[in-house]
Coordinates of C-alpha atoms in Angstrom, one line a residue:
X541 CA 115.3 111.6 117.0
X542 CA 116.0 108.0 117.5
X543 CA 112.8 105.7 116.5
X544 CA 112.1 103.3 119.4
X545 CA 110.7 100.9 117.0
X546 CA 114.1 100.2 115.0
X547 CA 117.1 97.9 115.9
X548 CA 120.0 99.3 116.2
X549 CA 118.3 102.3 114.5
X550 CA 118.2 100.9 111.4
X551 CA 116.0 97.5 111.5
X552 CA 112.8 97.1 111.6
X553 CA 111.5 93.9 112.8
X554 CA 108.0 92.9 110.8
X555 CA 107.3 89.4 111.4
X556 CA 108.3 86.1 113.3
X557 CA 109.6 83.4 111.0
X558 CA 109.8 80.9 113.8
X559 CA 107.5 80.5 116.9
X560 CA 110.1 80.2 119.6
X561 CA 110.9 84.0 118.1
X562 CA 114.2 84.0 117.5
X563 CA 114.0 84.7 114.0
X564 CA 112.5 87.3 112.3
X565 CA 111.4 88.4 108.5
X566 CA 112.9 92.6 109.0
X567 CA 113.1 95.2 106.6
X568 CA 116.5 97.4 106.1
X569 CA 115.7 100.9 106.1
X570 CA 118.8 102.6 105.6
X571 CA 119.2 100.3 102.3
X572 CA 115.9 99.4 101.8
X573 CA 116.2 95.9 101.7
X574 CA 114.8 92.7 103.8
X575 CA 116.4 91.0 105.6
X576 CA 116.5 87.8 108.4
X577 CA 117.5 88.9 111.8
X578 CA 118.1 86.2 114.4
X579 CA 118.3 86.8 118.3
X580 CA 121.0 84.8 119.8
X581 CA 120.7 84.7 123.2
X582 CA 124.3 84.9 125.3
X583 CA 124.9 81.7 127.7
X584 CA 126.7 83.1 130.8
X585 CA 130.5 84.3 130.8
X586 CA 132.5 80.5 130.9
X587 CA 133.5 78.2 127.8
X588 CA 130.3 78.1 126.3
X589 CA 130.1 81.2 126.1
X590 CA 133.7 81.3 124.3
X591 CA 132.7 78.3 122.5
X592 CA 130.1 80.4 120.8
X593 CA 132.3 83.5 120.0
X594 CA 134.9 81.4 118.8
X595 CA 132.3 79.4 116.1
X596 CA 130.9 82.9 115.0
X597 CA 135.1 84.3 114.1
X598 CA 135.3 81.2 112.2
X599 CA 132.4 81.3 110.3
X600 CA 132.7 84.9 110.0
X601 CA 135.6 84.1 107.1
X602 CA 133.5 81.3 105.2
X603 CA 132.5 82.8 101.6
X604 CA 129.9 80.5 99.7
X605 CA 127.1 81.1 97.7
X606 CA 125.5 78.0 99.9
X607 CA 125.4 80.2 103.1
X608 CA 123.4 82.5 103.6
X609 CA 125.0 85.9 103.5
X610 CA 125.5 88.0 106.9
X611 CA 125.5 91.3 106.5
X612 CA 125.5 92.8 110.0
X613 CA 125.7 91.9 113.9
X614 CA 124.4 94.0 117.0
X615 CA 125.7 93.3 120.2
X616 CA 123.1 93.8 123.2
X617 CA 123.5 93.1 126.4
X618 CA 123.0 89.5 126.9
X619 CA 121.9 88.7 122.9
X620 CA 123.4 89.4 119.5
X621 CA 121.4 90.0 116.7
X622 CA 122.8 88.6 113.6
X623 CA 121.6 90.5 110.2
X624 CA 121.7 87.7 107.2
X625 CA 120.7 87.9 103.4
X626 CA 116.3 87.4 103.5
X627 CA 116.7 84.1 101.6
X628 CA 113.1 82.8 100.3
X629 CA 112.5 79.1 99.4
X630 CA 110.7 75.9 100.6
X631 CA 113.1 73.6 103.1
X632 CA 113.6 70.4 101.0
X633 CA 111.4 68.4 103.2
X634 CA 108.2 71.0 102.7
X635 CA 109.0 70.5 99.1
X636 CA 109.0 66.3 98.7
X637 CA 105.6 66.9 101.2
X638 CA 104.1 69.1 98.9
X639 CA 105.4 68.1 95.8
X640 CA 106.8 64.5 96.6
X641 CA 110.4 62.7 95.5
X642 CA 113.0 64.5 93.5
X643 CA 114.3 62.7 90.9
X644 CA 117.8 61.0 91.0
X645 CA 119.1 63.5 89.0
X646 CA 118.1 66.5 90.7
X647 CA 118.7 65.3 94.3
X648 CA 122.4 64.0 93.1
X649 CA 122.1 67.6 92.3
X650 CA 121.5 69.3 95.7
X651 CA 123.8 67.2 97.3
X652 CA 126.2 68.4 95.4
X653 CA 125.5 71.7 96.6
X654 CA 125.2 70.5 100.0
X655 CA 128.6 68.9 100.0
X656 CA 130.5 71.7 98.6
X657 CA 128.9 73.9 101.2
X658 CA 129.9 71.3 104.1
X659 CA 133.3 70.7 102.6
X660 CA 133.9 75.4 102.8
X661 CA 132.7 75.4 106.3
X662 CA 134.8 72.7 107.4
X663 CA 138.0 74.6 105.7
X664 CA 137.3 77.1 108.0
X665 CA 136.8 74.7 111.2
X666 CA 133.4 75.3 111.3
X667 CA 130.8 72.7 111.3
X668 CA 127.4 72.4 109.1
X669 CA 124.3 70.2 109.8
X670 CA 122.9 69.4 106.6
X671 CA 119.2 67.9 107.1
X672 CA 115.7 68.2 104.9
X673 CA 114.8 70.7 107.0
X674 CA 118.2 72.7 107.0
X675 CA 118.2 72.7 103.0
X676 CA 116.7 75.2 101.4
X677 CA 115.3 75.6 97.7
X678 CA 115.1 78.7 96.1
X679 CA 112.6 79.3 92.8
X680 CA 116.2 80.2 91.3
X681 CA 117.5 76.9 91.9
X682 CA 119.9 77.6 94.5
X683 CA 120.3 75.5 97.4
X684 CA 121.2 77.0 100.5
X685 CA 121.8 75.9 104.0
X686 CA 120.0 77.8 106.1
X687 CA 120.3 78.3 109.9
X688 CA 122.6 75.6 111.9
X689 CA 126.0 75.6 112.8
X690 CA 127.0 72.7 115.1
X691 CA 129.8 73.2 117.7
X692 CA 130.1 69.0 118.5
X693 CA 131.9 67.3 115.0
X694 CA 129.0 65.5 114.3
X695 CA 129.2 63.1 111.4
X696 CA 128.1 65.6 108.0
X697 CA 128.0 62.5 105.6
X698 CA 125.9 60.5 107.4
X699 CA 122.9 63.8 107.2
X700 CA 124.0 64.2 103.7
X701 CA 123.0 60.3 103.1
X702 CA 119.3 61.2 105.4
X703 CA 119.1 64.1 103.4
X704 CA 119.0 62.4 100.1
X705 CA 117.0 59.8 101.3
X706 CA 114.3 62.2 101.6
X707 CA 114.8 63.9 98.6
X708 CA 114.2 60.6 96.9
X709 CA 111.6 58.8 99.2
X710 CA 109.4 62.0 100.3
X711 CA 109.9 61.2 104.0
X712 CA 112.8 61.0 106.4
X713 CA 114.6 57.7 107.3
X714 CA 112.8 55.1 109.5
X715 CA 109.4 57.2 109.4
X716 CA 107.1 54.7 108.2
X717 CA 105.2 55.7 105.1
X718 CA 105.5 58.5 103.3
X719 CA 103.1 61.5 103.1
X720 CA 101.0 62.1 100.4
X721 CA 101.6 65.0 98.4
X722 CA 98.7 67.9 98.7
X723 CA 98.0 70.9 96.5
X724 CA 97.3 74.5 98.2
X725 CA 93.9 73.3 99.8
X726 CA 94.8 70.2 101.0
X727 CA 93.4 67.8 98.5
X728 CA 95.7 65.4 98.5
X729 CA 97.3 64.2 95.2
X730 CA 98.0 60.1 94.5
X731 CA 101.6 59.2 96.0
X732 CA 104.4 58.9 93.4
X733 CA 105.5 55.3 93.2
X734 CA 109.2 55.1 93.6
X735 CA 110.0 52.2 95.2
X736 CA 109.3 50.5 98.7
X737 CA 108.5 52.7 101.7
X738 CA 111.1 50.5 103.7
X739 CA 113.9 51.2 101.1
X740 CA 115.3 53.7 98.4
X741 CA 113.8 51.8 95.7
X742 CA 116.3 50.6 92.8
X743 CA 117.7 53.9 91.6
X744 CA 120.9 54.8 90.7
X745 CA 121.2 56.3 94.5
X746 CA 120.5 53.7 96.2
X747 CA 124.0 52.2 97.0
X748 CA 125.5 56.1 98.3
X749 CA 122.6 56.6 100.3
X750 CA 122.7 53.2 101.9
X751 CA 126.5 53.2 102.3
X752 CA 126.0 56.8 103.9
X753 CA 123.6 55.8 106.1
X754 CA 124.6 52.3 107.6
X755 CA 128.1 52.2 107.3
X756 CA 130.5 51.4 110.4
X757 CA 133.1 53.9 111.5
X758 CA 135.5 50.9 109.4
X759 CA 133.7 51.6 106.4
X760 CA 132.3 54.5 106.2
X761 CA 132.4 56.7 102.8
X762 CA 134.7 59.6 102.3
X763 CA 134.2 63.1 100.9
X764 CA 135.6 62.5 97.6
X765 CA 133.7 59.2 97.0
X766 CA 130.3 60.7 97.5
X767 CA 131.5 63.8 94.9
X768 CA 132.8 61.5 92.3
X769 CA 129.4 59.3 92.4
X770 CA 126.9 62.1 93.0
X771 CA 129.0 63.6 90.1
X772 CA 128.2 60.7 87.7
X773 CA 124.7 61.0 88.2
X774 CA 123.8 64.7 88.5
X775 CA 123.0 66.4 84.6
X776 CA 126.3 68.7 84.1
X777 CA 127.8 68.3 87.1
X778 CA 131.5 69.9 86.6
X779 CA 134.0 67.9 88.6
X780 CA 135.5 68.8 91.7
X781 CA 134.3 71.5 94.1
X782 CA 133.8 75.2 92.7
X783 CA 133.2 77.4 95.5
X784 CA 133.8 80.3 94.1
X785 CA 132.4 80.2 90.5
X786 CA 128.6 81.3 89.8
X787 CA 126.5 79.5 87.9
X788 CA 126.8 75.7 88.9
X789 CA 124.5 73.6 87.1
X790 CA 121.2 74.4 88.7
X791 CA 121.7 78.1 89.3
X792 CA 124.2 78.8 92.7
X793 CA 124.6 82.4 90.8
X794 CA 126.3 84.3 93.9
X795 CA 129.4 85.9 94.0
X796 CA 131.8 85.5 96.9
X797 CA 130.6 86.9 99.9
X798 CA 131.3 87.3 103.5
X799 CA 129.4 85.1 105.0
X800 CA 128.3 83.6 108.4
X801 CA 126.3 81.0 108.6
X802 CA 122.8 81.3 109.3
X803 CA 123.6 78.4 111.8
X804 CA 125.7 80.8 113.8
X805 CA 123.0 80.9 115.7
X806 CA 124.0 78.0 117.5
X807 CA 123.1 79.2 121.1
X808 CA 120.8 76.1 122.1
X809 CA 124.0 74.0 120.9
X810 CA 125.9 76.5 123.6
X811 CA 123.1 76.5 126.3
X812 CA 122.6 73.3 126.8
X813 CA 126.0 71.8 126.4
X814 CA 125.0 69.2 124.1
X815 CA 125.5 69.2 120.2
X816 CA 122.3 70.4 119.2
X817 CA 121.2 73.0 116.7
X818 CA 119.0 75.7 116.3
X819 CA 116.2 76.6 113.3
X820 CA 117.0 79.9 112.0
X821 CA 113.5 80.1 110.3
X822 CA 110.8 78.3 110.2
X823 CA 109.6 75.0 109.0
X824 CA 105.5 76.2 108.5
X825 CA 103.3 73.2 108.7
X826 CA 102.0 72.1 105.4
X827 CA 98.2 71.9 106.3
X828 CA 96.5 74.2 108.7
X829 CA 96.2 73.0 112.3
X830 CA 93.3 71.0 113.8
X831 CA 91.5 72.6 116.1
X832 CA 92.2 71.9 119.8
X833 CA 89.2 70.0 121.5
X834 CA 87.5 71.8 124.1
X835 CA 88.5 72.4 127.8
X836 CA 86.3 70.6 130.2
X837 CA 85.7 73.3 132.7
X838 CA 84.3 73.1 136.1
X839 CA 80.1 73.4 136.5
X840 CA 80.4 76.3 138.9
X841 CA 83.7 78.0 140.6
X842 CA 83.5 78.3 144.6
X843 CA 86.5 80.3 144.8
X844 CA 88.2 83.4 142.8
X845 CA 90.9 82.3 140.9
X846 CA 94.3 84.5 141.4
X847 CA 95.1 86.0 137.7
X848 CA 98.9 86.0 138.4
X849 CA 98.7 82.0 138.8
X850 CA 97.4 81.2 135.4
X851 CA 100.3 81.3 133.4
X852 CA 103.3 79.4 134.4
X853 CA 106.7 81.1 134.2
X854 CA 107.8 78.9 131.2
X855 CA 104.1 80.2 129.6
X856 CA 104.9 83.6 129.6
X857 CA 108.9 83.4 128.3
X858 CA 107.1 81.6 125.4
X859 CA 105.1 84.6 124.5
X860 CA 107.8 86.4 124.8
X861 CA 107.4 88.1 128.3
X862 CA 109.5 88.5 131.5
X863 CA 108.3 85.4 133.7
X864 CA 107.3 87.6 136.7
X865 CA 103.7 89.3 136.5
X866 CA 102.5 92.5 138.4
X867 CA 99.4 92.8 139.9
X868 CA 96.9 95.5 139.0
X869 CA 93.9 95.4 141.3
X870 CA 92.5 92.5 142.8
X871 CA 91.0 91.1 139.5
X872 CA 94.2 91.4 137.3
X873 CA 98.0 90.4 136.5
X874 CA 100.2 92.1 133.5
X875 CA 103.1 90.3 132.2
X876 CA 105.4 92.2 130.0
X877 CA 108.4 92.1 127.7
X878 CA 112.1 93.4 128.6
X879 CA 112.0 97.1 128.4
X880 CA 115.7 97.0 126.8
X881 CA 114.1 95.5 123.7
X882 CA 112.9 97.8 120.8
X883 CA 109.4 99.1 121.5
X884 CA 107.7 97.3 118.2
X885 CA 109.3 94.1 119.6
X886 CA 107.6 94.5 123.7
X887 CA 104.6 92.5 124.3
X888 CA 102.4 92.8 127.3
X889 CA 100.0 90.3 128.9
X890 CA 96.4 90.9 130.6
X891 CA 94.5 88.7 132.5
X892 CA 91.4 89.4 134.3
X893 CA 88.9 86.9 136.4
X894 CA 86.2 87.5 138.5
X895 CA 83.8 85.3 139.9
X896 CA 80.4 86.1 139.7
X897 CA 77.8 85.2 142.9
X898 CA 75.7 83.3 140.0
X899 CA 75.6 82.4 136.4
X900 CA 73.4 85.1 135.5
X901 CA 75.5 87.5 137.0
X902 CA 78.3 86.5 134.7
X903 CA 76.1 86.5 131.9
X904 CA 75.6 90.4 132.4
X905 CA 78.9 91.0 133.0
X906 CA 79.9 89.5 129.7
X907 CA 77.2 91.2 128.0
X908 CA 78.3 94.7 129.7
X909 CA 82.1 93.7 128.0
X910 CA 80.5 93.0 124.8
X911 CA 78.4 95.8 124.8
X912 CA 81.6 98.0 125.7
X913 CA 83.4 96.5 123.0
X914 CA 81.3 97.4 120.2
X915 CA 80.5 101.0 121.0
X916 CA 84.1 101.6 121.9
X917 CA 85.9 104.6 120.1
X918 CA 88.9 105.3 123.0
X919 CA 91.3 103.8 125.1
X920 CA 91.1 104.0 129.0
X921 CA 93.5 107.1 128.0
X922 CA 91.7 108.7 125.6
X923 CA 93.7 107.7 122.8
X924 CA 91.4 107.3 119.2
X925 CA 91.6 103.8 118.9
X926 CA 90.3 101.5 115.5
X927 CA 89.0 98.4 115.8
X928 CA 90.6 96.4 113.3
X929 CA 88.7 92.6 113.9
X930 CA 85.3 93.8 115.3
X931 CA 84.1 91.6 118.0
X932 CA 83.1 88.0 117.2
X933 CA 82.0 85.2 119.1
X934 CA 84.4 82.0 119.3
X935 CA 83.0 79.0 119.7
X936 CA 84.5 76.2 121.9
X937 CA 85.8 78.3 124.7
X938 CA 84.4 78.3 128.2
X939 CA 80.0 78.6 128.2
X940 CA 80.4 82.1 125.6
X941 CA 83.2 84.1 124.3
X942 CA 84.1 86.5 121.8
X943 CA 87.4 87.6 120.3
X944 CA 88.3 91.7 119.2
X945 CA 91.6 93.2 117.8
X946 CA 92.5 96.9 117.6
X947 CA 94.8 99.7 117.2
X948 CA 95.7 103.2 119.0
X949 CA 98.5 104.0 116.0
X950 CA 101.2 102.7 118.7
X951 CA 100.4 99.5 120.2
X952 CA 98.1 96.6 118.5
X953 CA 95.8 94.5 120.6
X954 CA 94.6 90.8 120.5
X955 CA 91.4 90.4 123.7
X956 CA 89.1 87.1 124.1
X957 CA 86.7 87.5 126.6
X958 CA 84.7 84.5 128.0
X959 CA 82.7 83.5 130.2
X960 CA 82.9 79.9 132.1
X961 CA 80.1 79.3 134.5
X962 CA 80.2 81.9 136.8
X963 CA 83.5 83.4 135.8
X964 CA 84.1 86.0 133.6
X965 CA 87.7 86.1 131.8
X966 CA 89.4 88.9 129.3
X967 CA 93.0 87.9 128.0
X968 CA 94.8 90.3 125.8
X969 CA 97.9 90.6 124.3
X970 CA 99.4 93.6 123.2
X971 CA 102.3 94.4 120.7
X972 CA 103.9 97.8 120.9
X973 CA 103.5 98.4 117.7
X974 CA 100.5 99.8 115.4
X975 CA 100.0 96.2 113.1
X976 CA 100.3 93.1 114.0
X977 CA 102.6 91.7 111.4
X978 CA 102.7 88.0 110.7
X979 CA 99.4 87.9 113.0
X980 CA 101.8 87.5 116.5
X981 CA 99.3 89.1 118.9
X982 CA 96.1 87.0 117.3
X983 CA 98.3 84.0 117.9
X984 CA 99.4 84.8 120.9
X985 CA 95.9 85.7 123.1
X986 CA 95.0 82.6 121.0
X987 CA 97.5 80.8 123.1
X988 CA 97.4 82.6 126.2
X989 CA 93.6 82.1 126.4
X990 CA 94.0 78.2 125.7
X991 CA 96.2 78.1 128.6
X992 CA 94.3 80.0 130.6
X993 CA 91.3 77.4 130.0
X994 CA 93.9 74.2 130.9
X995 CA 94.8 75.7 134.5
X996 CA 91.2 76.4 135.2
X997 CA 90.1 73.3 134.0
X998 CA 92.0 72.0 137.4
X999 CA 90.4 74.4 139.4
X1000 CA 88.2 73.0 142.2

């Protein structure tokens, strides 16, 4: 019997890696392996469409241990899923915010890397974009580029130059100063003097990575150039490209492999005609985020708010669910996912508001949900359920809330409950699936309920 929770039969999807959700940390369990798996939505049958196909062939052939690995693709019905080698590392910008500059040496290193994986894909017509966040460090020392192809010839030399003018100035070009290094509680950590924030400083880089970056179309640097100077200054560097060798200075210790890049996934580039690209995983924020302030809400409501009107359509494709709600009663809308997708990859929405005649009535029909919550051992279909997060109150949403999380042993579920005035909401967001990997539902009633609070606020 088939398992509903596995793509293609075979891949399980465990967590998001990015938070539009097209990317996703999965697990191999035919070879027992992880993996990254990347949803590439399908723009509609014309020349983009082609444009797309056509990228994906030629990168299909590129073999370079600077690319991540693809290993499988699915075709859906208006998607592909593209099965890559689970690369693990820190983007080169996370690691000059958390750990600040590179030295000469070692970024001459990377872009060495960098440039012998532009220089592959371009053998094969296909096009990198090579940028701090694009680069990724392994603890081995290999440097990989890591999710974005782009379909407009953009100029790869000139993100090479912005590239190593991060690794060497801990911040991007024309960004002001740079951020101060932290350690893993956010301490931060005196900044490394290496020169002045407006410039590269005086190092041995400084002429490439000014050429790179402000040279005219009648000057600009070439290819070989860049190799022969970033060759001089990197420890050990061998001369001349080696694709195909393992064990580069600095650890590129891959064989040759069939590879695709990461960056196939250049769908937004295709969607919206433009030459854009698209994160294949994500770029996690250094520092935990600041707390949203809290919603002004109104003093009283005079009229019941319609549930299916407090999430816009664009809302609900964020969380992953089709844009159109159903009503369930006159106190609720349900939003939910594409039935086509597998079942541990469906959400489901539910919001329900009533107004109260009076404050205090909404008091004890906040206190009846709370009580409910706590003693509750079942679903509303008899199905044992566990309470994973007993409920809590949350502070700094409407006049009192409380948040709970739970489990039947098939679906997972996020709820906050609150009450505003006279009104008395419960959001909950459910994952068909029994855990709530990489903590999707918590974020997502987390969300949900934030927006939720915004459209009321402009309730009258």
């Amino acid at each position: 019997m088939t398992d509903p929770t596995l793509l293609a039969g075979r891949y399980r999807l465990l967590e998001r890696r990015d938070h539009a959700g097209t990317s996703w940390r999965s697990r191999d369990e035919l070879l027992r392996r992880d993996v990254t798996i990347a949803e590439v939505r399908l723009p509609p049958p014309g020349p983009y469409r082609e444009g797309l196909l056509a990228q994906i062939r030629a990168a299909a052939g590129l073999r370079h241990p600077g690319v991540t690995a693809l290993h499988d693709v699915i075709p859906g019905h208006d998607r592909l899923w593209l099965v890559m080698e689970a690369v693990e590392g820190r983007s080169l910008l996370q690691t000059v915010r958390a750990d600040g500059p590179l030295s000469d040496e070692r970024a001459a290193e990377v872009g060495l890397r960098v440039l012998d994986a532009l220089t592959a894909a371009r053998e094969q017509g296909v096009h990198l974009a090579a940028t701090p966040d694009t680069v990724l460090l392994t603890r081995s020392g290999r440097v990989v580029l890591t999710g974005v192809v782009a379909l407009a010839t953009g100029d790869e030399l000139h993100d090479l130059g912005a590239t190593l003018f991060t690794a060497v100035e801990g911040r991007t070009p024309g960004t002001g100063e740079r951020p101060v290094p932290v350690i893993g509680d956010g301490t931060p950590l005196a900044a490394p003097a290496t020169g002045p924030l407006g410039s590269t400083g005086s190092g041995p880089l400084v002429p490439l990575v000014e050429g790179l970056l402000t040279s005219g179309s009648g000057h600009r640097l070439d290819a070989t150039s860049v190799r022969l100077t970033l060759e001089r200054i990197a420890p050990g560097a061998a001369p001349g490209p080696d694709r195909s060798a393992p064990g580069r200075a600095g650890g590129i210790g891959a064989g040759s492999r069939r590879t695709l890049l990461a960056a196939a996934v250049a769908l937004a580039v295709l969607l919206v005609g433009g030459g854009l690209a698209v994160w294949l995983w994500p770029r996690p924020a250094e520092r935990a985020p600041v707390a949203a302030a809290p919603v002004t809400l109104p003093t009283t409501f005079t009229r019941e708010p319609d549930p299916c009107t407090l999430l816009s359509a664009d809302q609900a494709a964020t969380l992953e669910l089709e844009t159109t709600p159903r009503r369930s009663g006159d106190h609720e809308c349900r939003w939910s996912t594409d039935t086509r997708q597998p079942s541990n990859l469906r959400y489901s929405l539910r919001i329900f508001a009533v107004r109260l005649p009076s404050d205090e009535k909404a008091r004890e029909l906040y206190a009846r949900f709370l009580e409910q919550e706590r003693t509750r051992t079942k679903t509303s279909v008899g199905l044992p359920l566990t309470v994973t997060r007993p409920a809590a109150p949350v502070a700094g949403t409407g006049s009192e809330a409380y948040t709970v999380e739970g489990t039947n042993k098939i679906t997972y579920y996020s709820s906050t409950v609150f009450r505003a005035a006279n009104l008395v909401v419960s959001v909950q967001y459910e994952r068909g699936s029994a855990e709530d990997a990489g903590n999707s539902t918590r974020e997502g009633v987390s969300t949900a309920t934030r927006w939720v609070l915004e459209r009321l606020a402009r309730a009258r």
